[in-house]
Structure formats: structure tokens, C-alpha cells
Amino acid sequence: MKKWLSVLELHAAMRFKRVLLVLGTMIVLQMLSFWILGDQSNTQTFFQVLGKIKYGWIFALGFLAMYWALSWPLGRNETYSYTLQRLSVTERGSVWMKFIFNALCFVPLVIVQAGLILLMAKIFEAGKPFAGNAHGILIDLEKDGMLHALVSFSNPAQVIYRIVYILIATACATHMEVLFARKQTPILSFIPPVILLLINNIWYDEFHVAFAAAIIISVICMITALVRCRGKKPLRDILEQQEV
Amino acid sequence: MIEIKGLSKKYGSTQALSDVDLQLRPGEIVGLFGPNGAGKTTLIKSIFGYIPYSGSITLDGEPVTRKNITRLSFATCEHSFFPNIDAKAHAQFYKDHFESFDEKRFNVLMEFFSLPKDKAIKHLSTGQQNQFEVIMALCQGADYILMDEPFAGNDIFNREDFYKVLLGMLGPDECVLLSTHLIEEVSGLINRAVLIDKGRIIGDVQLSELEESGRDLMDYIKKSFSYRSDRVFEALDQLVPEEERHEEMA
């Protein structure tokens, strides 16, 4: 168990700075857009403010940046796999540890976004006690598809949707990292994040088919990532291309 | 003992290794020499099972698997460390995974080469990264330490230091396989030389044998590779006439 946790810790240690950078940048951009674009003086409802600040697209940027943080190679020659292959923890085990770490990074991304919206609502309410009362804000949250999914923790269907959403993102990020480490382009795992972002920002209501497609593709991605790490020969793909 | 029998490897139509037989015994320091593309890296990576091959490689009679691979360590010019974490975190990780990790040796070597312990390895210079790569291989506690061009990019003084430290600290049963082009530099360090060319072992000699017969390692290597120094003059003759060359030299 200690060895497995050690691998998880390693993944975290190698990438946590990037993850913090992404979270921090998203918080700053969201708050800046709230103060600058929100134009609260001429706004009657919190829903109008949300319409102006394009928070969904900033979240989309944060979401994509999180993929970069979790999967983009750390250096020009990322060959630490030579060390990972000499451990008693299998490379497949290492991929599962990576999966867990990725999930632990996407969860705060969603929580931070939900927290920011609630914070903005609180600030709006404080500034406009008549327009921004708690009841009105609650209605606003219900009106917005993405917000509804983000903050409706009491609705089990929405909670399950959000968990599946995070698992899709996690599987794709894991697949991306495995393929990037082999100097391959993970085309397949780019598709589900794009679908998820379109669901968030454009296809609010009729998303079931697209969401199902994202689930299927992400499962394929995860299986592919695990199959790639077969025993002690995961670097074969790179080495085949190198000079003898 | 690492025993390699009938090892062959093909990359597409290129035969990288062809029917290689080799034994590495405890306590040996073996130099692996050969021109670029001779198959040195492929041989070392095959021992670890990093690449598929045909033939047999055993460690004390057992195939190399996860059960015994911790008895082998690897230092490569490609680098196998984790670039974003510091030396302290590396040491902790190695302690968690390699039971015989030699922390004392790690601390002494880190201090000797003045490497910072709290700086991500990617922020060190290339020379320092090479040093760190070799330090981790030496401290893993492995019985067989396989090094592939580990000093590429290090200056001569640095390499000299390494050779001296290496000689002084290796245990009697530790075996080192050192692939390098720096033949003359390591001739005082190794006790056996293995020569490889076009995927075949073309020479395997104990340095004590050479000494006894009054030959030196460089001559043995030149002879084994059928090195012809007159090729240089032939090439120059085609470019610059001999009289002109003599005039310029005068």
C-alpha cells in the first residue's frame, strides 16, 4: 500500500504546481470578469450579470488548461518511465494512481467554479439587496443550465451527472498523458472534453446523446491507456522509431 | 550473474543486435565500447526488458521480471529521473521502492558534487543532471549498475572525480556495465572491455590479459575494429594535393 501511495504522491508532486496555477488563474479571471464586465450598476438581476461575464467560457478555458496541467509532458525528454518500469508497482498500477490523482484535480476545479458563482451571488446580493435577494438568486441559478448542474448538490441526478462528468475528464486526461509520454497524439481523448464544454455552454438541454458518446469514448480511452502499459515494454513505441 | 544468450533485435529491416552472447559477473567493471549505432543502447535496454527482443536474458538463472528487476539500476544520458521534483523527494521515493537504497552513499555523493537537494532536477545544469542520474543509479542498492553514456556533457574534471569516487566506493559484488566512447579515460577504471559493432560482439577481454601480453586497450580496440589511420590521409589526398599540404604544414 505504501508503495502505491508513494506513486500517487509522485504524480501529485510532479504536477501540483501546474494544477495550482490553473486554479489560481481561473479564480483571478472569473473575479476580474465579474468586476469589469459585470457592470452591476445597470444590472437588475444576478442572471443578467452571469450573462455578461461569460463565466462558462472561462470555466471552459480552466477545464482545458487542467488537461494541459495533467497531461502535457513535463520536459523535452520525459523518460522517467525507465524508473517507473523498475518498480514493483506495475505500470498499469501507476496509470490507476494517475487516474485517481487526475480525479482529485478535476473535483476542485468544479468546486472552485461553483464556489465562485456563490461568492459572486453573495457580493451581488450585498450590493443590491432588492434585486439580489436570496430567492431571486436561487431562481437565477435554476434558469442557467450549467449553473444548475454545478450547484444543485441536492438533486441526486445532477450530482451523478457531475460525477460522471469528472470521470470522463479524468479518463481522457489519463489517456492523454500516457500517449504524450510515448510521443503520440491522443486525438481520441480530445473529443470528450470538447463535447463536455459544448454541453456546458451551448447544448444545455438536449445533451443526452452527446453525453453518452463522451462516456463511451472516455471508456475506450481508459482501456487504451491501460493496454498501452503492458508489462515492461511501454516505451517500445518510441524506441522503435529511434536510431539503434 | 547476468547471462545473455542468442540475443537478437531488429528495428524494421535493421538488425540492431545479432546473436549476442555475454555474461556479466558480480564485482566486474565492464566497459562497453562501439561506434554510434553499434547496438550498445539496445543491448542495455534489452537487459531491462524495455524493448522486445529474441533470445534469453537471465539474472542468476531467472528471467528479468518485476520480482528481481530492482537488482538492476540504470543511468542513461536520456535521463530517468523525475524532472519536476527535487533530490530529497527522489531519495524518499527510492527509499519507498528499493529496500536496499543506500541513503548514506546518496548523501555523501550529493555533498561531494555540491548538488542542491531542494531544487527541482529540471532546474539543474545538464552536467549536474548527469551527475544526479548516476548518483541515483549508484545509490539504488542494485547489484548490477548499467550506465549508457552517463557522462555526455560533463567536463573532464567532473568525469575524473566520478571515476575516482566510483572506484573507491563500489562494493566487492557490485557490477558496473559502462557504455561510453571515452575509452582512454575509463581504461584505468574498468577491468574488462567488451567491443560491439553492427550488433555483434567482436571483442571481449580482461584488462589484466592485455597487461600481461604488453598491449594497451586502445591498440586492442583499434585492431578489433580494423581501424585504418591511413584512411585519413587518403581522404585528405583527395581534397588537397600532398605537396600543397606539406607546404601549408611547413
CSV table of C-alpha atoms in Angstrom, one decimal:
chain,number,residue,atom,x,y,z
A,1,MET,CA,0.0,0.0,0.0
A,2,LYS,CA,2.8,2.4,0.9
A,3,LYS,CA,4.4,1.8,-2.5
A,4,TRP,CA,1.2,2.6,-4.3
A,5,LEU,CA,0.7,5.8,-2.2
A,6,SER,CA,4.2,6.7,-3.0
A,7,VAL,CA,3.5,6.5,-6.7
A,8,LEU,CA,0.3,8.7,-6.2
A,9,GLU,CA,2.4,11.1,-4.2
A,10,LEU,CA,5.0,11.2,-7.0
A,11,HIS,CA,2.3,12.1,-9.6
A,12,ALA,CA,1.0,14.8,-7.3
A,13,ALA,CA,4.4,16.2,-6.6
A,14,MET,CA,5.3,16.4,-10.3
A,15,ARG,CA,2.2,18.3,-11.3
A,16,PHE,CA,0.6,20.1,-8.4
A,17,LYS,CA,2.3,23.5,-9.2
A,18,ARG,CA,0.7,23.4,-12.6
A,19,VAL,CA,-2.7,22.5,-11.1
A,20,LEU,CA,-2.5,25.3,-8.6
A,21,LEU,CA,-1.6,27.7,-11.4
A,22,VAL,CA,-4.7,26.7,-13.4
A,23,LEU,CA,-7.0,27.0,-10.4
A,24,GLY,CA,-5.5,30.4,-9.4
A,25,THR,CA,-5.7,31.8,-12.9
A,26,MET,CA,-9.3,30.7,-13.2
A,27,ILE,CA,-10.2,32.3,-10.0
A,28,VAL,CA,-8.5,35.6,-11.0
A,29,LEU,CA,-10.1,35.6,-14.4
A,30,GLN,CA,-13.6,34.9,-13.1
A,31,MET,CA,-13.4,37.6,-10.5
A,32,LEU,CA,-11.9,40.1,-12.9
A,33,SER,CA,-14.7,39.5,-15.4
A,34,PHE,CA,-17.2,39.8,-12.6
A,35,TRP,CA,-15.8,43.2,-11.6
A,36,ILE,CA,-15.1,44.6,-15.0
A,37,LEU,CA,-17.7,43.1,-17.4
A,38,GLY,CA,-20.4,42.5,-14.8
A,39,ASP,CA,-21.4,46.2,-14.9
A,40,GLN,CA,-23.5,45.8,-11.8
A,41,SER,CA,-24.8,49.4,-11.8
A,42,ASN,CA,-27.1,48.8,-14.8
A,43,THR,CA,-28.0,45.2,-13.9
A,44,GLN,CA,-31.3,44.2,-12.4
A,45,THR,CA,-30.7,40.5,-11.7
A,46,PHE,CA,-27.9,38.2,-11.0
A,47,PHE,CA,-28.8,36.2,-14.1
A,48,GLN,CA,-28.1,39.3,-16.2
A,49,VAL,CA,-24.6,39.6,-14.6
A,50,LEU,CA,-23.9,36.0,-15.4
A,51,GLY,CA,-24.9,36.5,-19.0
A,52,LYS,CA,-22.4,39.3,-19.3
A,53,ILE,CA,-19.4,37.8,-17.6
A,54,LYS,CA,-19.2,34.6,-19.8
A,55,TYR,CA,-18.2,32.6,-16.8
A,56,GLY,CA,-18.9,29.4,-18.7
A,57,TRP,CA,-16.2,30.1,-21.3
A,58,ILE,CA,-13.7,31.0,-18.6
A,59,PHE,CA,-14.5,27.7,-16.9
A,60,ALA,CA,-14.0,26.1,-20.4
A,61,LEU,CA,-10.5,27.6,-20.5
A,62,GLY,CA,-9.8,26.4,-17.0
A,63,PHE,CA,-11.1,23.0,-17.9
A,64,LEU,CA,-8.8,22.8,-21.0
A,65,ALA,CA,-5.9,24.2,-19.0
A,66,MET,CA,-6.4,21.5,-16.4
A,67,TYR,CA,-5.8,18.9,-19.2
A,68,TRP,CA,-2.5,20.7,-20.0
A,69,ALA,CA,-1.5,20.6,-16.4
A,70,LEU,CA,-2.2,16.9,-16.0
A,71,SER,CA,-1.1,15.5,-19.3
A,72,TRP,CA,1.3,17.8,-21.2
A,73,PRO,CA,4.9,16.4,-20.9
A,74,LEU,CA,7.0,17.9,-18.1
A,75,GLY,CA,10.1,18.2,-20.1
A,76,ARG,CA,11.5,17.7,-23.6
A,77,ASN,CA,12.7,14.2,-22.9
A,78,GLU,CA,10.3,12.7,-20.4
A,79,THR,CA,11.8,9.3,-19.9
A,80,TYR,CA,11.2,8.7,-16.2
A,81,SER,CA,9.2,5.8,-17.4
A,82,TYR,CA,12.5,3.9,-17.3
A,83,THR,CA,12.4,4.3,-13.5
A,84,LEU,CA,8.7,3.5,-13.1
A,85,GLN,CA,9.3,0.3,-15.0
A,86,ARG,CA,11.8,-0.9,-12.4
A,87,LEU,CA,9.3,-0.6,-9.6
A,88,SER,CA,7.3,-3.5,-8.0
A,89,VAL,CA,4.2,-1.4,-8.7
A,90,THR,CA,3.2,-2.2,-12.2
A,91,GLU,CA,2.9,0.5,-14.8
A,92,ARG,CA,-0.8,-0.3,-15.1
A,93,GLY,CA,-1.0,0.3,-11.3
A,94,SER,CA,0.8,3.6,-11.9
A,95,VAL,CA,-1.8,4.6,-14.5
A,96,TRP,CA,-4.6,3.9,-12.0
A,97,MET,CA,-2.8,6.1,-9.4
A,98,LYS,CA,-2.6,8.8,-12.1
A,99,PHE,CA,-6.3,8.4,-12.7
A,100,ILE,CA,-7.0,8.9,-9.0
A,101,PHE,CA,-4.8,12.0,-8.9
A,102,ASN,CA,-6.5,13.4,-12.0
A,103,ALA,CA,-9.9,12.9,-10.5
A,104,LEU,CA,-8.7,14.7,-7.3
A,105,CYS,CA,-7.7,17.7,-9.5
A,106,PHE,CA,-10.9,17.9,-11.6
A,107,VAL,CA,-13.1,17.8,-8.4
A,108,PRO,CA,-11.6,21.1,-7.0
A,109,LEU,CA,-12.0,22.7,-10.5
A,110,VAL,CA,-15.7,22.1,-10.4
A,111,ILE,CA,-16.0,23.0,-6.7
A,112,VAL,CA,-14.0,26.2,-7.2
A,113,GLN,CA,-16.3,27.2,-10.1
A,114,ALA,CA,-19.4,26.5,-8.0
A,115,GLY,CA,-17.8,28.4,-5.1
A,116,LEU,CA,-17.0,31.4,-7.3
A,117,ILE,CA,-20.6,31.6,-8.5
A,118,LEU,CA,-21.9,31.5,-5.0
A,119,LEU,CA,-19.4,34.1,-3.9
A,120,MET,CA,-20.4,36.4,-6.8
A,121,ALA,CA,-24.0,35.9,-5.8
A,122,LYS,CA,-23.2,36.8,-2.3
A,123,ILE,CA,-21.4,40.0,-3.4
A,124,PHE,CA,-24.2,40.9,-5.8
A,125,GLU,CA,-26.8,40.3,-3.0
A,126,ALA,CA,-24.8,42.6,-0.7
A,127,GLY,CA,-24.6,45.3,-3.3
A,128,LYS,CA,-28.3,45.1,-4.4
A,129,PRO,CA,-30.4,44.0,-1.6
A,130,PHE,CA,-33.6,44.4,-3.6
A,131,ALA,CA,-32.7,42.9,-6.9
A,132,GLY,CA,-30.4,40.3,-5.5
A,133,ASN,CA,-32.3,38.7,-2.7
A,134,ALA,CA,-31.7,35.0,-2.0
A,135,HIS,CA,-34.9,33.8,-3.6
A,136,GLY,CA,-34.2,35.7,-6.8
A,137,ILE,CA,-30.7,34.3,-7.0
A,138,LEU,CA,-32.0,30.8,-6.4
A,139,ILE,CA,-34.3,31.2,-9.4
A,140,ASP,CA,-31.4,32.6,-11.4
A,141,LEU,CA,-29.3,29.5,-10.7
A,142,GLU,CA,-32.2,27.3,-11.8
A,143,LYS,CA,-32.5,29.2,-15.1
A,144,ASP,CA,-28.9,28.6,-16.1
A,145,GLY,CA,-28.3,25.1,-17.3
A,146,MET,CA,-24.6,25.0,-16.4
A,147,LEU,CA,-25.1,26.6,-13.0
A,148,HIS,CA,-28.0,24.3,-12.3
A,149,ALA,CA,-25.6,21.3,-12.9
A,150,LEU,CA,-22.8,23.0,-10.9
A,151,VAL,CA,-24.5,23.9,-7.7
A,152,SER,CA,-27.6,21.7,-7.4
A,153,PHE,CA,-26.0,19.3,-4.9
A,154,SER,CA,-29.4,18.4,-3.5
A,155,ASN,CA,-30.5,16.9,-6.8
A,156,PRO,CA,-29.2,13.3,-7.0
A,157,ALA,CA,-29.4,13.2,-10.8
A,158,GLN,CA,-27.3,16.3,-11.1
A,159,VAL,CA,-24.8,15.0,-8.6
A,160,ILE,CA,-24.4,11.7,-10.6
A,161,TYR,CA,-24.1,13.7,-13.8
A,162,ARG,CA,-21.3,15.8,-12.3
A,163,ILE,CA,-19.5,12.7,-11.0
A,164,VAL,CA,-19.7,11.1,-14.4
A,165,TYR,CA,-18.6,14.4,-16.0
A,166,ILE,CA,-15.5,14.4,-13.8
A,167,LEU,CA,-14.8,10.7,-14.5
A,168,ILE,CA,-14.9,11.4,-18.3
A,169,ALA,CA,-12.5,14.2,-17.9
A,170,THR,CA,-10.2,12.1,-15.7
A,171,ALA,CA,-10.1,9.2,-18.1
A,172,CYS,CA,-9.3,11.4,-21.0
A,173,ALA,CA,-6.5,13.3,-19.1
A,174,THR,CA,-5.0,9.9,-18.2
A,175,HIS,CA,-5.1,8.7,-21.7
A,176,MET,CA,-3.6,11.9,-22.9
A,177,GLU,CA,-0.7,11.7,-20.5
A,178,VAL,CA,0.1,8.0,-21.4
A,179,LEU,CA,0.1,8.9,-25.2
A,180,PHE,CA,2.0,12.1,-24.8
A,181,ALA,CA,4.7,10.2,-22.9
A,182,ARG,CA,5.0,7.9,-25.9
A,183,LYS,CA,5.3,10.9,-28.2
A,184,GLN,CA,1.9,10.1,-29.8
A,185,THR,CA,-1.0,12.4,-30.4
A,186,PRO,CA,-4.0,11.4,-28.3
A,187,ILE,CA,-6.7,12.5,-30.8
A,188,LEU,CA,-9.4,10.3,-29.3
A,189,SER,CA,-9.2,11.9,-25.8
A,190,PHE,CA,-9.6,15.4,-27.2
A,191,ILE,CA,-13.2,14.6,-28.3
A,192,PRO,CA,-15.0,14.1,-24.9
A,193,PRO,CA,-13.7,17.4,-23.3
A,194,VAL,CA,-14.9,19.3,-26.4
A,195,ILE,CA,-18.3,17.6,-26.1
A,196,LEU,CA,-18.5,18.4,-22.3
A,197,LEU,CA,-17.7,22.0,-23.0
A,198,LEU,CA,-20.3,22.3,-25.7
A,199,ILE,CA,-22.8,20.7,-23.4
A,200,ASN,CA,-21.9,23.3,-20.7
A,201,ASN,CA,-22.0,26.3,-23.0
A,202,ILE,CA,-24.3,25.6,-25.9
A,203,TRP,CA,-26.2,22.4,-25.7
A,204,TYR,CA,-27.7,22.9,-22.3
A,205,ASP,CA,-30.8,20.8,-22.7
A,206,GLU,CA,-30.5,18.3,-25.4
A,207,PHE,CA,-27.2,16.7,-24.5
A,208,HIS,CA,-28.0,13.1,-23.7
A,209,VAL,CA,-26.7,11.6,-27.0
A,210,ALA,CA,-23.6,13.7,-26.9
A,211,PHE,CA,-23.0,12.9,-23.2
A,212,ALA,CA,-23.4,9.2,-23.9
A,213,ALA,CA,-20.9,9.5,-26.7
A,214,ALA,CA,-18.5,11.2,-24.4
A,215,ILE,CA,-18.9,8.4,-21.8
A,216,ILE,CA,-18.2,5.7,-24.5
A,217,ILE,CA,-15.1,7.4,-25.9
A,218,SER,CA,-13.7,8.0,-22.4
A,219,VAL,CA,-14.1,4.4,-21.5
A,220,ILE,CA,-12.3,3.4,-24.7
A,221,CYS,CA,-9.5,6.0,-23.8
A,222,MET,CA,-9.0,4.5,-20.4
A,223,ILE,CA,-8.9,0.9,-21.7
A,224,THR,CA,-6.4,2.1,-24.4
A,225,ALA,CA,-4.2,3.7,-21.7
A,226,LEU,CA,-4.2,0.5,-19.7
A,227,VAL,CA,-3.5,-1.7,-22.7
A,228,ARG,CA,-0.6,0.5,-23.7
A,229,CYS,CA,1.1,-0.2,-20.4
A,230,ARG,CA,1.7,-3.8,-21.0
A,231,GLY,CA,4.2,-5.3,-18.6
A,232,LYS,CA,7.7,-3.8,-19.0
A,233,LYS,CA,7.5,-2.8,-22.7
A,234,PRO,CA,5.7,0.5,-22.7
A,235,LEU,CA,8.4,2.5,-24.3
A,236,ARG,CA,8.5,0.2,-27.3
A,237,ASP,CA,6.7,2.7,-29.5
A,238,ILE,CA,9.3,5.4,-29.0
A,239,LEU,CA,12.3,3.1,-29.2
A,240,GLU,CA,11.1,1.6,-32.5
A,241,GLN,CA,11.4,5.0,-34.1
A,242,GLN,CA,14.8,5.8,-32.6
A,243,GLU,CA,18.1,5.1,-34.2
A,244,VAL,CA,19.8,1.9,-32.9
B,1,MET,CA,25.3,-13.2,-12.9
B,2,ILE,CA,23.5,-11.7,-15.9
B,3,GLU,CA,23.6,-14.2,-18.7
B,4,ILE,CA,22.7,-13.2,-22.3
B,5,LYS,CA,22.3,-15.9,-24.8
B,6,GLY,CA,21.5,-15.6,-28.5
B,7,LEU,CA,20.1,-12.0,-28.1
B,8,SER,CA,18.8,-10.6,-31.3
B,9,LYS,CA,16.8,-7.4,-32.1
B,10,LYS,CA,15.6,-5.9,-35.3
B,11,TYR,CA,14.2,-2.4,-35.9
B,12,GLY,CA,12.3,-2.8,-39.1
B,13,SER,CA,14.8,-4.1,-41.6
B,14,THR,CA,17.8,-3.0,-39.5
B,15,GLN,CA,19.5,-5.8,-37.5
B,16,ALA,CA,20.4,-4.0,-34.2
B,17,LEU,CA,21.7,-7.0,-32.3
B,18,SER,CA,22.6,-10.3,-33.8
B,19,ASP,CA,23.0,-13.4,-31.7
B,20,VAL,CA,24.8,-11.7,-28.8
B,21,ASP,CA,26.2,-13.9,-26.0
B,22,LEU,CA,27.5,-12.2,-22.9
B,23,GLN,CA,28.0,-12.7,-19.2
B,24,LEU,CA,28.3,-10.1,-16.6
B,25,ARG,CA,29.6,-11.3,-13.3
B,26,PRO,CA,29.5,-9.8,-9.8
B,27,GLY,CA,32.4,-7.5,-9.0
B,28,GLU,CA,33.2,-6.7,-12.6
B,29,ILE,CA,33.5,-3.2,-14.1
B,30,VAL,CA,32.9,-3.7,-17.8
B,31,GLY,CA,33.4,-1.1,-20.5
B,32,LEU,CA,31.1,-1.5,-23.4
B,33,PHE,CA,32.6,0.1,-26.5
B,34,GLY,CA,31.5,0.5,-30.0
B,35,PRO,CA,30.7,3.2,-32.7
B,36,ASN,CA,27.4,5.0,-32.9
B,37,GLY,CA,24.7,2.6,-34.0
B,38,ALA,CA,26.7,-0.4,-32.9
B,39,GLY,CA,23.9,-1.7,-30.6
B,40,LYS,CA,25.1,-0.6,-27.1
B,41,THR,CA,21.9,1.1,-26.1
B,42,THR,CA,19.8,-1.6,-27.5
B,43,LEU,CA,21.8,-4.2,-25.6
B,44,ILE,CA,21.3,-2.4,-22.3
B,45,LYS,CA,17.6,-1.7,-22.8
B,46,SER,CA,17.1,-5.3,-23.7
B,47,ILE,CA,18.6,-6.4,-20.4
B,48,PHE,CA,15.9,-4.4,-18.6
B,49,GLY,CA,13.2,-5.6,-20.9
B,50,TYR,CA,12.4,-2.1,-22.0
B,51,ILE,CA,12.2,-3.3,-25.6
B,52,PRO,CA,11.1,-6.7,-27.0
B,53,TYR,CA,13.9,-9.0,-28.2
B,54,SER,CA,14.5,-12.6,-29.2
B,55,GLY,CA,16.9,-14.7,-27.2
B,56,SER,CA,17.4,-15.2,-23.5
B,57,ILE,CA,18.5,-12.9,-20.7
B,58,THR,CA,18.6,-14.2,-17.1
B,59,LEU,CA,19.7,-12.9,-13.8
B,60,ASP,CA,21.1,-15.7,-11.6
B,61,GLY,CA,19.2,-18.1,-13.8
B,62,GLU,CA,15.9,-16.3,-13.6
B,63,PRO,CA,14.4,-14.1,-16.3
B,64,VAL,CA,14.4,-10.4,-15.5
B,65,THR,CA,10.9,-9.6,-14.1
B,66,ARG,CA,9.4,-7.2,-11.6
B,67,LYS,CA,10.5,-9.7,-8.9
B,68,ASN,CA,14.2,-9.2,-9.5
B,69,ILE,CA,14.5,-6.0,-11.6
B,70,THR,CA,15.3,-4.0,-8.5
B,71,ARG,CA,18.6,-5.7,-8.5
B,72,LEU,CA,19.4,-3.7,-11.7
B,73,SER,CA,19.8,0.1,-11.8
B,74,PHE,CA,20.1,2.3,-14.9
B,75,ALA,CA,21.8,5.6,-15.6
B,76,THR,CA,21.2,7.0,-19.1
B,77,CYS,CA,22.1,10.1,-21.0
B,78,GLU,CA,18.3,10.3,-21.8
B,79,HIS,CA,17.8,10.6,-18.0
B,80,SER,CA,15.4,8.6,-16.0
B,81,PHE,CA,14.8,10.9,-13.0
B,82,PHE,CA,11.6,12.8,-12.4
B,83,PRO,CA,12.3,16.3,-13.7
B,84,ASN,CA,9.8,18.3,-11.6
B,85,ILE,CA,10.8,17.0,-8.1
B,86,ASP,CA,13.9,17.7,-6.0
B,87,ALA,CA,16.6,15.3,-4.9
B,88,LYS,CA,15.1,14.9,-1.4
B,89,ALA,CA,11.8,13.7,-2.9
B,90,HIS,CA,13.8,11.3,-5.2
B,91,ALA,CA,15.6,9.9,-2.2
B,92,GLN,CA,12.3,9.3,-0.4
B,93,PHE,CA,10.7,7.7,-3.5
B,94,TYR,CA,13.7,5.4,-3.9
B,95,LYS,CA,13.6,4.5,-0.2
B,96,ASP,CA,9.9,3.6,-0.6
B,97,HIS,CA,10.5,1.3,-3.6
B,98,PHE,CA,14.1,0.0,-3.3
B,99,GLU,CA,14.7,-1.7,0.0
B,100,SER,CA,18.4,-1.6,-0.3
B,101,PHE,CA,18.6,2.2,-1.2
B,102,ASP,CA,21.9,3.4,0.2
B,103,GLU,CA,21.0,6.7,1.9
B,104,LYS,CA,24.5,7.3,3.3
B,105,ARG,CA,26.0,6.9,-0.2
B,106,PHE,CA,23.4,9.3,-1.6
B,107,ASN,CA,24.1,12.0,1.0
B,108,VAL,CA,27.9,11.7,0.5
B,109,LEU,CA,27.7,11.9,-3.3
B,110,MET,CA,25.2,14.8,-3.3
B,111,GLU,CA,27.6,16.7,-1.0
B,112,PHE,CA,30.7,15.7,-2.9
B,113,PHE,CA,29.2,17.0,-6.2
B,114,SER,CA,27.6,20.0,-4.4
B,115,LEU,CA,24.2,19.3,-5.8
B,116,PRO,CA,21.3,21.1,-4.2
B,117,LYS,CA,18.7,18.8,-2.6
B,118,ASP,CA,15.8,21.1,-2.6
B,119,LYS,CA,15.8,22.2,-6.2
B,120,ALA,CA,13.7,20.5,-8.9
B,121,ILE,CA,16.1,18.5,-11.1
B,122,LYS,CA,15.0,20.2,-14.3
B,123,HIS,CA,16.5,23.4,-12.9
B,124,LEU,CA,20.0,21.9,-12.7
B,125,SER,CA,22.5,22.2,-15.5
B,126,THR,CA,22.9,19.3,-17.9
B,127,GLY,CA,26.2,18.3,-16.2
B,128,GLN,CA,24.5,18.3,-12.8
B,129,GLN,CA,21.6,16.3,-14.2
B,130,ASN,CA,24.0,13.7,-15.5
B,131,GLN,CA,25.7,13.6,-12.1
B,132,PHE,CA,22.3,13.2,-10.4
B,133,GLU,CA,21.3,10.4,-12.8
B,134,VAL,CA,24.5,8.5,-12.0
B,135,ILE,CA,24.1,9.1,-8.2
B,136,MET,CA,20.6,7.6,-8.2
B,137,ALA,CA,21.8,4.6,-10.1
B,138,LEU,CA,24.7,4.1,-7.7
B,139,CYS,CA,22.5,4.5,-4.6
B,140,GLN,CA,19.6,2.3,-5.6
B,141,GLY,CA,21.3,-0.6,-3.9
B,142,ALA,CA,21.4,-2.6,-7.1
B,143,ASP,CA,23.8,-5.5,-7.7
B,144,TYR,CA,24.2,-4.6,-11.4
B,145,ILE,CA,24.5,-0.9,-12.4
B,146,LEU,CA,24.1,-0.4,-16.1
B,147,MET,CA,25.2,3.0,-17.5
B,148,ASP,CA,24.6,4.3,-21.0
B,149,GLU,CA,26.8,7.2,-21.9
B,150,PRO,CA,26.2,8.7,-18.5
B,151,PHE,CA,28.8,11.5,-18.7
B,152,ALA,CA,27.8,13.0,-22.0
B,153,GLY,CA,28.0,16.8,-21.4
B,154,ASN,CA,30.2,16.6,-18.3
B,155,ASP,CA,33.6,18.3,-18.2
B,156,ILE,CA,36.9,16.3,-17.9
B,157,PHE,CA,37.5,17.2,-14.2
B,158,ASN,CA,34.0,16.2,-13.3
B,159,ARG,CA,34.4,12.8,-15.0
B,160,GLU,CA,37.7,12.3,-13.4
B,161,ASP,CA,36.1,12.8,-10.0
B,162,PHE,CA,33.4,10.4,-10.8
B,163,TYR,CA,35.9,7.7,-11.8
B,164,LYS,CA,37.8,8.1,-8.6
B,165,VAL,CA,34.7,8.0,-6.4
B,166,LEU,CA,33.3,5.1,-8.3
B,167,LEU,CA,36.4,3.0,-7.9
B,168,GLY,CA,36.6,3.8,-4.2
B,169,MET,CA,33.1,3.2,-3.2
B,170,LEU,CA,31.9,0.1,-5.2
B,171,GLY,CA,31.3,-2.9,-3.1
B,172,PRO,CA,33.1,-6.2,-4.0
B,173,ASP,CA,30.0,-7.7,-5.6
B,174,GLU,CA,28.7,-4.7,-7.4
B,175,CYS,CA,28.9,-5.0,-11.1
B,176,VAL,CA,29.0,-2.0,-13.5
B,177,LEU,CA,28.5,-2.0,-17.2
B,178,LEU,CA,29.6,1.3,-18.6
B,179,SER,CA,28.8,2.1,-22.2
B,180,THR,CA,30.9,5.0,-23.4
B,181,HIS,CA,33.1,6.5,-26.1
B,182,LEU,CA,35.6,7.8,-23.6
B,183,ILE,CA,37.9,4.8,-23.9
B,184,GLU,CA,41.2,6.2,-22.7
B,185,GLU,CA,39.5,7.9,-19.8
B,186,VAL,CA,37.9,4.8,-18.4
B,187,SER,CA,40.7,2.4,-19.2
B,188,GLY,CA,42.0,2.9,-15.6
B,189,LEU,CA,38.6,2.2,-14.2
B,190,ILE,CA,37.4,-0.9,-15.9
B,191,ASN,CA,38.7,-4.5,-15.6
B,192,ARG,CA,37.1,-5.9,-18.7
B,193,ALA,CA,36.3,-4.5,-22.2
B,194,VAL,CA,33.5,-5.7,-24.4
B,195,LEU,CA,33.5,-4.4,-28.0
B,196,ILE,CA,30.4,-4.3,-30.1
B,197,ASP,CA,30.0,-3.5,-33.8
B,198,LYS,CA,27.0,-3.8,-36.1
B,199,GLY,CA,25.1,-5.7,-33.4
B,200,ARG,CA,27.8,-8.3,-32.8
B,201,ILE,CA,30.3,-8.8,-30.0
B,202,ILE,CA,33.6,-8.5,-31.7
B,203,GLY,CA,35.9,-8.5,-28.7
B,204,ASP,CA,35.8,-9.4,-25.0
B,205,VAL,CA,39.0,-9.1,-23.0
B,206,GLN,CA,40.1,-8.8,-19.4
B,207,LEU,CA,42.4,-5.8,-19.0
B,208,SER,CA,44.8,-8.0,-16.9
B,209,GLU,CA,45.2,-10.2,-20.0
B,210,LEU,CA,46.2,-7.2,-22.1
B,211,GLU,CA,48.7,-6.0,-19.5
B,212,GLU,CA,50.2,-9.4,-19.3
B,213,SER,CA,50.7,-9.5,-23.1
B,214,GLY,CA,52.1,-6.0,-23.1
B,215,ARG,CA,49.3,-4.5,-25.2
B,216,ASP,CA,47.1,-1.5,-24.3
B,217,LEU,CA,43.4,-1.2,-24.5
B,218,MET,CA,43.4,1.4,-27.4
B,219,ASP,CA,45.6,-0.8,-29.6
B,220,TYR,CA,43.3,-3.8,-28.9
B,221,ILE,CA,40.2,-1.8,-29.8
B,222,LYS,CA,41.8,-0.3,-33.0
B,223,LYS,CA,42.8,-3.8,-34.1
B,224,SER,CA,39.5,-5.3,-33.3
B,225,PHE,CA,37.7,-2.6,-35.2
B,226,SER,CA,40.3,-2.9,-38.1
B,227,TYR,CA,40.9,0.8,-37.7
B,228,ARG,CA,43.0,2.2,-40.5
B,229,SER,CA,44.6,5.5,-39.7
B,230,ASP,CA,45.8,5.9,-43.4
B,231,ARG,CA,42.1,6.5,-44.3
B,232,VAL,CA,42.5,10.0,-43.1
B,233,PHE,CA,45.5,10.7,-45.4
B,234,GLU,CA,43.6,9.1,-48.3
B,235,ALA,CA,40.7,11.4,-47.8
B,236,LEU,CA,42.9,14.4,-47.4
B,237,ASP,CA,44.8,13.5,-50.6
B,238,GLN,CA,41.5,13.6,-52.5
B,239,LEU,CA,40.8,17.1,-51.1
B,240,VAL,CA,44.3,18.7,-51.0
B,241,PRO,CA,47.3,17.5,-53.1
B,242,GLU,CA,50.1,16.1,-50.9
B,243,GLU,CA,52.7,18.8,-51.9
B,244,GLU,CA,50.3,21.6,-51.1
B,245,ARG,CA,49.5,20.1,-47.7
B,246,HIS,CA,53.2,19.8,-46.9
B,247,GLU,CA,53.8,23.4,-47.9
B,248,GLU,CA,50.9,24.5,-45.6
B,249,MET,CA,52.2,22.5,-42.8
B,250,ALA,CA,55.7,23.9,-43.2
